[in-house]
Amino acid sequence: MIDALLWVLTNFALAPYHLFLAIVNPGDWLNWSNPESLARFIYYGGSIEFFFVVFTTFLVITALGMAWKREILWGCVRFLEGLANVVGRVAAWAGLIMVLQQVMIVFLQRIFRVAEIQLGPLGTAFVQDLSWWGEGLKLYNAIIVCLCVSYTFVQGGHVRVDLVYSAVKFRTKRFIDMVGSIVFMMPAIVLTYMFAWFFMWRHLVLPGPSASGELDRMLMQARVMRWNVETIGFSPNGFNAYFLFKILIVAFCVLVFLQAVAFFWRSYLEWLEGPESEGKYLDRDTMGDEAEDLEHAIHSGST
């Protein structure tokens, strides 16, 4: 027990040092033309050191906001929720592209009986079989799911399973939200990220990195490490950029973790300031119709 506690305290103490080294030596992990830099980036992206840097940063910002100025936390909440809204609002256009591409595929296949589709913007030619374009529709759906998840959370669009939440007082709700962020949301997404990070890189480089590998071993592997981006499709002429799905999983984890942090800070601030701060600085879309906006507010639990 004492050894475990010392291990945790040591990692907390070393977190500022590791962050400082990463900032002053960006070439050691961002110069991907150097295999050793790439190996360091892969290792540290899923490492204990990176976890404690992120966790320590969260604790420091939280402590500053609680003990000094709560506007620090409000500023962080506005930034993180704004990031979620910007990414989500841009990614949501993938839904329109998905529909237009599906219409194009049906139109060209059923009427003109074409076997492939060629696009030539700016004098270039991009030719793919019709099945490639058809299977590629799954990518747009993945973009919406992965990149709009935190945006939907900010907008209150996720389905809620309410057993006691609506019946308790305002500050009790905020306390439940804080506990949910720390106990459920953050640990679950950290575990998902750990699996997703190395799963992604095993489809981008060879030899595939191991989640349990030490830095020294990965630096030795860097001598033979090379890019090997996965381009295998499920059918002979089908969509062959499935590595993009692995990247989207990692992006999903990052966005959800940031939203969990923002939700914890917002819940704490609203718990501290009372009902008058509910929805403070919250940027939610409106439908332009009062009845629809009220229905959405009821569904999201904001009224």
Tab-separated table of C-alpha atoms in Angstrom:
chain	number	residue	atom	x	y	z
A	1	MET	CA	0.000	0.000	0.000
A	2	ILE	CA	2.799	2.393	0.926
A	3	ASP	CA	4.713	1.489	-2.244
A	4	ALA	CA	1.647	2.201	-4.380
A	5	LEU	CA	1.119	5.563	-2.681
A	6	LEU	CA	4.771	6.498	-3.185
A	7	TRP	CA	4.504	5.480	-6.847
A	8	VAL	CA	1.490	7.771	-7.350
A	9	LEU	CA	3.097	10.703	-5.512
A	10	THR	CA	6.331	10.253	-7.483
A	11	ASN	CA	4.472	10.384	-10.787
A	12	PHE	CA	2.578	13.480	-9.679
A	13	ALA	CA	5.860	15.143	-8.711
A	14	LEU	CA	7.518	14.242	-12.031
A	15	ALA	CA	4.567	15.377	-14.173
A	16	PRO	CA	5.688	19.060	-14.428
A	17	TYR	CA	9.201	17.887	-15.319
A	18	HIS	CA	7.911	15.597	-18.092
A	19	LEU	CA	5.701	18.390	-19.445
A	20	PHE	CA	8.659	20.801	-19.430
A	21	LEU	CA	10.845	18.327	-21.322
A	22	ALA	CA	8.140	17.783	-23.950
A	23	ILE	CA	7.721	21.548	-24.482
A	24	VAL	CA	11.430	22.420	-24.745
A	25	ASN	CA	12.295	19.378	-26.901
A	26	PRO	CA	9.513	19.134	-29.494
A	27	GLY	CA	11.836	17.613	-32.077
A	28	ASP	CA	12.301	14.519	-29.910
A	29	TRP	CA	8.671	13.483	-30.437
A	30	LEU	CA	7.223	15.579	-33.285
A	31	ASN	CA	9.844	14.985	-35.975
A	32	TRP	CA	8.116	11.968	-37.506
A	33	SER	CA	10.688	11.737	-40.296
A	34	ASN	CA	12.954	10.350	-37.569
A	35	PRO	CA	11.787	6.844	-36.537
A	36	GLU	CA	12.988	7.371	-32.953
A	37	SER	CA	10.860	10.522	-32.612
A	38	LEU	CA	7.870	8.618	-33.964
A	39	ALA	CA	8.514	5.788	-31.502
A	40	ARG	CA	8.657	8.273	-28.612
A	41	PHE	CA	5.385	9.866	-29.744
A	42	ILE	CA	3.648	6.488	-29.920
A	43	TYR	CA	4.974	5.440	-26.522
A	44	TYR	CA	4.226	8.653	-24.655
A	45	GLY	CA	0.775	9.009	-26.235
A	46	GLY	CA	-0.395	5.983	-24.239
A	47	SER	CA	2.045	6.140	-21.339
A	48	ILE	CA	1.715	6.511	-17.578
A	49	GLU	CA	3.763	9.708	-17.845
A	50	PHE	CA	1.241	11.269	-20.220
A	51	PHE	CA	-1.661	10.212	-17.987
A	52	PHE	CA	-0.167	11.916	-14.948
A	53	VAL	CA	0.691	15.055	-16.938
A	54	VAL	CA	-2.954	15.355	-18.022
A	55	PHE	CA	-4.322	14.454	-14.578
A	56	THR	CA	-1.954	16.857	-12.789
A	57	THR	CA	-2.888	19.669	-15.177
A	58	PHE	CA	-6.560	18.996	-14.447
A	59	LEU	CA	-5.945	19.057	-10.688
A	60	VAL	CA	-3.876	22.269	-10.837
A	61	ILE	CA	-6.466	24.140	-12.908
A	62	THR	CA	-9.247	22.863	-10.646
A	63	ALA	CA	-7.359	23.937	-7.513
A	64	LEU	CA	-6.653	27.392	-8.938
A	65	GLY	CA	-10.311	27.857	-9.836
A	66	MET	CA	-11.512	26.679	-6.434
A	67	ALA	CA	-8.988	28.535	-4.292
A	68	TRP	CA	-8.284	31.658	-6.317
A	69	LYS	CA	-10.555	32.725	-9.200
A	70	ARG	CA	-13.539	30.741	-10.366
A	71	GLU	CA	-13.420	32.699	-13.631
A	72	ILE	CA	-10.468	30.483	-14.550
A	73	LEU	CA	-12.808	27.505	-14.548
A	74	TRP	CA	-15.544	29.402	-16.370
A	75	GLY	CA	-13.020	30.360	-19.042
A	76	CYS	CA	-11.932	26.738	-19.447
A	77	VAL	CA	-15.560	25.594	-19.622
A	78	ARG	CA	-16.361	28.135	-22.324
A	79	PHE	CA	-13.277	27.130	-24.332
A	80	LEU	CA	-13.900	23.374	-24.118
A	81	GLU	CA	-17.624	23.650	-24.835
A	82	GLY	CA	-16.853	26.058	-27.681
A	83	LEU	CA	-14.370	23.538	-29.104
A	84	ALA	CA	-16.995	20.794	-28.919
A	85	ASN	CA	-19.545	23.028	-30.670
A	86	VAL	CA	-17.163	24.079	-33.457
A	87	VAL	CA	-15.983	20.532	-34.189
A	88	GLY	CA	-19.521	19.159	-34.020
A	89	ARG	CA	-21.094	21.836	-36.186
A	90	VAL	CA	-18.463	21.330	-38.873
A	91	ALA	CA	-18.566	17.517	-38.705
A	92	ALA	CA	-22.370	17.522	-38.913
A	93	TRP	CA	-22.090	18.569	-42.569
A	94	ALA	CA	-20.823	15.050	-43.252
A	95	GLY	CA	-24.467	14.009	-43.013
A	96	LEU	CA	-25.357	16.167	-46.017
A	97	ILE	CA	-22.348	14.885	-47.983
A	98	MET	CA	-23.379	11.323	-47.138
A	99	VAL	CA	-26.891	11.875	-48.510
A	100	LEU	CA	-25.662	13.593	-51.687
A	101	GLN	CA	-23.130	10.836	-52.349
A	102	GLN	CA	-25.766	8.158	-51.845
A	103	VAL	CA	-28.077	9.924	-54.299
A	104	MET	CA	-25.210	10.205	-56.791
A	105	ILE	CA	-24.413	6.492	-56.488
A	106	VAL	CA	-28.028	5.411	-56.984
A	107	PHE	CA	-28.525	7.818	-59.897
A	108	LEU	CA	-25.366	6.775	-61.762
A	109	GLN	CA	-25.773	3.082	-61.057
A	110	ARG	CA	-29.464	2.659	-61.832
A	111	ILE	CA	-29.749	5.048	-64.767
A	112	PHE	CA	-26.339	5.149	-66.478
A	113	ARG	CA	-25.085	1.740	-65.284
A	114	VAL	CA	-21.579	3.091	-64.674
A	115	ALA	CA	-18.962	0.881	-63.008
A	116	GLU	CA	-16.829	3.663	-61.578
A	117	ILE	CA	-16.981	7.339	-60.666
A	118	GLN	CA	-14.280	9.816	-61.592
A	119	LEU	CA	-13.778	13.200	-59.942
A	120	GLY	CA	-11.323	15.680	-61.430
A	121	PRO	CA	-11.079	18.867	-59.363
A	122	LEU	CA	-8.307	21.314	-60.334
A	123	GLY	CA	-7.119	19.157	-63.205
A	124	THR	CA	-6.568	16.019	-61.105
A	125	ALA	CA	-8.293	12.684	-61.622
A	126	PHE	CA	-9.594	10.529	-58.782
A	127	VAL	CA	-11.166	7.314	-60.059
A	128	GLN	CA	-12.695	4.612	-57.878
A	129	ASP	CA	-15.056	1.708	-58.376
A	130	LEU	CA	-18.706	2.310	-57.510
A	131	SER	CA	-18.438	-0.145	-54.598
A	132	TRP	CA	-15.635	2.013	-53.135
A	133	TRP	CA	-17.919	5.027	-53.024
A	134	GLY	CA	-20.750	2.929	-51.608
A	135	GLU	CA	-18.684	1.456	-48.771
A	136	GLY	CA	-17.152	4.868	-48.107
A	137	LEU	CA	-20.537	6.087	-46.884
A	138	LYS	CA	-19.733	4.393	-43.573
A	139	LEU	CA	-16.935	6.915	-43.049
A	140	TYR	CA	-19.359	9.847	-42.995
A	141	ASN	CA	-21.482	8.065	-40.431
A	142	ALA	CA	-18.364	7.450	-38.313
A	143	ILE	CA	-17.418	11.138	-38.564
A	144	ILE	CA	-20.823	12.163	-37.241
A	145	VAL	CA	-20.736	9.629	-34.400
A	146	CYS	CA	-17.164	10.342	-33.287
A	147	LEU	CA	-16.840	14.084	-33.819
A	148	CYS	CA	-20.365	15.160	-32.889
A	149	VAL	CA	-20.594	13.224	-29.614
A	150	SER	CA	-19.377	16.030	-27.314
A	151	TYR	CA	-21.317	18.608	-29.359
A	152	THR	CA	-24.478	16.577	-28.806
A	153	PHE	CA	-23.649	16.424	-25.082
A	154	VAL	CA	-23.341	20.207	-24.894
A	155	GLN	CA	-26.613	20.583	-26.770
A	156	GLY	CA	-28.365	18.133	-24.408
A	157	GLY	CA	-29.221	15.769	-27.234
A	158	HIS	CA	-28.225	12.433	-25.693
A	159	VAL	CA	-30.890	10.077	-24.365
A	160	ARG	CA	-31.246	10.322	-20.579
A	161	VAL	CA	-32.280	7.447	-18.317
A	162	ASP	CA	-33.744	9.248	-15.309
A	163	LEU	CA	-34.527	7.300	-12.142
A	164	VAL	CA	-34.069	9.928	-9.400
A	165	TYR	CA	-32.405	12.888	-11.125
A	166	SER	CA	-35.521	14.962	-11.890
A	167	ALA	CA	-36.905	14.550	-8.368
A	168	VAL	CA	-33.898	15.892	-6.431
A	169	LYS	CA	-32.863	19.451	-5.666
A	170	PHE	CA	-30.694	21.600	-7.908
A	171	ARG	CA	-27.445	21.208	-5.958
A	172	THR	CA	-28.026	17.464	-5.608
A	173	LYS	CA	-28.275	17.245	-9.398
A	174	ARG	CA	-24.982	19.073	-9.775
A	175	PHE	CA	-23.371	16.764	-7.211
A	176	ILE	CA	-24.610	13.722	-9.166
A	177	ASP	CA	-23.159	15.261	-12.330
A	178	MET	CA	-19.766	15.791	-10.669
A	179	VAL	CA	-19.648	12.218	-9.381
A	180	GLY	CA	-20.713	10.880	-12.769
A	181	SER	CA	-17.958	12.825	-14.536
A	182	ILE	CA	-15.185	11.670	-12.203
A	183	VAL	CA	-16.279	8.110	-11.393
A	184	PHE	CA	-17.831	6.968	-14.661
A	185	MET	CA	-17.170	9.256	-17.627
A	186	MET	CA	-13.435	9.898	-17.219
A	187	PRO	CA	-12.273	6.367	-16.288
A	188	ALA	CA	-14.357	4.766	-19.039
A	189	ILE	CA	-13.012	7.044	-21.761
A	190	VAL	CA	-9.403	6.743	-20.503
A	191	LEU	CA	-9.612	2.951	-20.795
A	192	THR	CA	-11.152	3.259	-24.264
A	193	TYR	CA	-8.395	5.654	-25.294
A	194	MET	CA	-5.670	3.275	-24.123
A	195	PHE	CA	-7.050	0.506	-26.334
A	196	ALA	CA	-7.767	2.864	-29.253
A	197	TRP	CA	-4.331	4.531	-29.260
A	198	PHE	CA	-2.266	1.394	-29.838
A	199	PHE	CA	-5.007	-0.156	-32.004
A	200	MET	CA	-4.659	2.862	-34.311
A	201	TRP	CA	-0.870	2.738	-34.522
A	202	ARG	CA	-0.820	-1.006	-35.218
A	203	HIS	CA	-2.572	-0.125	-38.494
A	204	LEU	CA	-0.224	2.740	-39.363
A	205	VAL	CA	3.327	1.483	-38.704
A	206	LEU	CA	5.371	-1.707	-38.682
A	207	PRO	CA	6.322	-3.400	-36.447
A	208	GLY	CA	3.075	-2.901	-34.556
A	209	PRO	CA	3.680	-1.246	-31.163
A	210	SER	CA	2.652	-3.066	-28.007
A	211	ALA	CA	0.659	-1.392	-25.254
A	212	SER	CA	2.917	-3.037	-22.671
A	213	GLY	CA	6.162	-2.159	-24.432
A	214	GLU	CA	8.848	-0.124	-22.662
A	215	LEU	CA	10.384	2.990	-24.208
A	216	ASP	CA	13.835	1.406	-24.607
A	217	ARG	CA	12.348	-1.539	-26.476
A	218	MET	CA	10.347	0.763	-28.777
A	219	LEU	CA	13.476	2.823	-29.500
A	220	MET	CA	15.228	-0.404	-30.503
A	221	GLN	CA	12.284	-1.255	-32.773
A	222	ALA	CA	12.571	2.223	-34.303
A	223	ARG	CA	15.588	0.976	-36.288
A	224	VAL	CA	13.229	-1.076	-38.438
A	225	MET	CA	10.053	0.971	-37.939
A	226	ARG	CA	8.381	2.217	-41.096
A	227	TRP	CA	5.035	3.604	-42.166
A	228	ASN	CA	2.594	0.940	-43.300
A	229	VAL	CA	-0.797	2.603	-43.559
A	230	GLU	CA	-3.556	0.005	-43.814
A	231	THR	CA	-5.194	-0.029	-47.246
A	232	ILE	CA	-7.032	-3.353	-47.113
A	233	GLY	CA	-10.710	-3.387	-48.059
A	234	PHE	CA	-13.424	-5.911	-47.295
A	235	SER	CA	-14.080	-6.422	-51.000
A	236	PRO	CA	-11.709	-6.385	-54.002
A	237	ASN	CA	-12.657	-2.889	-55.181
A	238	GLY	CA	-14.194	-1.671	-51.937
A	239	PHE	CA	-13.316	1.166	-49.598
A	240	ASN	CA	-9.685	0.812	-48.482
A	241	ALA	CA	-9.104	3.681	-46.048
A	242	TYR	CA	-10.254	1.963	-42.873
A	243	PHE	CA	-7.307	3.434	-40.968
A	244	LEU	CA	-9.373	6.637	-40.847
A	245	PHE	CA	-11.859	4.850	-38.595
A	246	LYS	CA	-9.067	4.094	-36.102
A	247	ILE	CA	-8.053	7.768	-36.091
A	248	LEU	CA	-11.670	8.763	-35.492
A	249	ILE	CA	-11.874	6.466	-32.456
A	250	VAL	CA	-8.926	8.277	-30.866
A	251	ALA	CA	-10.479	11.657	-31.724
A	252	PHE	CA	-13.726	10.452	-30.140
A	253	CYS	CA	-11.902	9.567	-26.912
A	254	VAL	CA	-10.118	12.932	-26.747
A	255	LEU	CA	-13.325	14.912	-27.318
A	256	VAL	CA	-15.299	12.924	-24.743
A	257	PHE	CA	-12.535	13.275	-22.136
A	258	LEU	CA	-12.367	17.041	-22.648
A	259	GLN	CA	-16.147	17.236	-22.360
A	260	ALA	CA	-16.044	15.200	-19.141
A	261	VAL	CA	-13.591	17.724	-17.700
A	262	ALA	CA	-15.737	20.654	-18.848
A	263	PHE	CA	-18.880	19.016	-17.455
A	264	PHE	CA	-17.232	18.464	-14.068
A	265	TRP	CA	-16.137	22.097	-13.877
A	266	ARG	CA	-19.551	23.374	-15.010
A	267	SER	CA	-21.348	21.155	-12.499
A	268	TYR	CA	-19.074	22.330	-9.692
A	269	LEU	CA	-19.528	26.013	-10.588
A	270	GLU	CA	-23.308	25.690	-10.861
A	271	TRP	CA	-23.372	23.779	-7.546
A	272	LEU	CA	-21.346	26.583	-5.962
A	273	GLU	CA	-23.220	29.538	-7.448
A	274	GLY	CA	-26.731	28.114	-7.262
A	275	PRO	CA	-29.683	27.908	-9.669
A	276	GLU	CA	-29.075	31.407	-11.067
A	277	SER	CA	-25.925	30.127	-12.806
A	278	GLU	CA	-27.658	27.222	-14.553
A	279	GLY	CA	-26.783	27.274	-18.231
A	280	LYS	CA	-24.344	30.163	-17.782
A	281	TYR	CA	-22.332	30.812	-20.965
A	282	LEU	CA	-23.996	27.741	-22.512
A	283	ASP	CA	-24.125	28.025	-26.299
A	284	ARG	CA	-26.999	25.887	-27.501
A	285	ASP	CA	-28.551	25.881	-30.934
A	286	THR	CA	-32.107	27.114	-31.366
A	287	MET	CA	-34.665	25.781	-33.805
A	288	GLY	CA	-36.294	29.140	-34.414
A	289	ASP	CA	-39.595	27.853	-33.062
A	290	GLU	CA	-40.536	28.431	-29.426
A	291	ALA	CA	-42.466	25.155	-29.084
A	292	GLU	CA	-39.630	23.102	-30.554
A	293	ASP	CA	-37.066	24.860	-28.365
A	294	LEU	CA	-39.182	24.150	-25.279
A	295	GLU	CA	-39.557	20.487	-26.257
A	296	HIS	CA	-35.791	20.211	-26.715
A	297	ALA	CA	-35.162	21.850	-23.331
A	298	ILE	CA	-37.520	19.365	-21.638
A	299	HIS	CA	-35.848	16.440	-23.392
A	300	SER	CA	-32.369	17.626	-22.384
A	301	GLY	CA	-33.372	18.120	-18.761
A	302	SER	CA	-32.582	21.838	-18.726
A	303	THR	CA	-36.104	22.788	-17.707
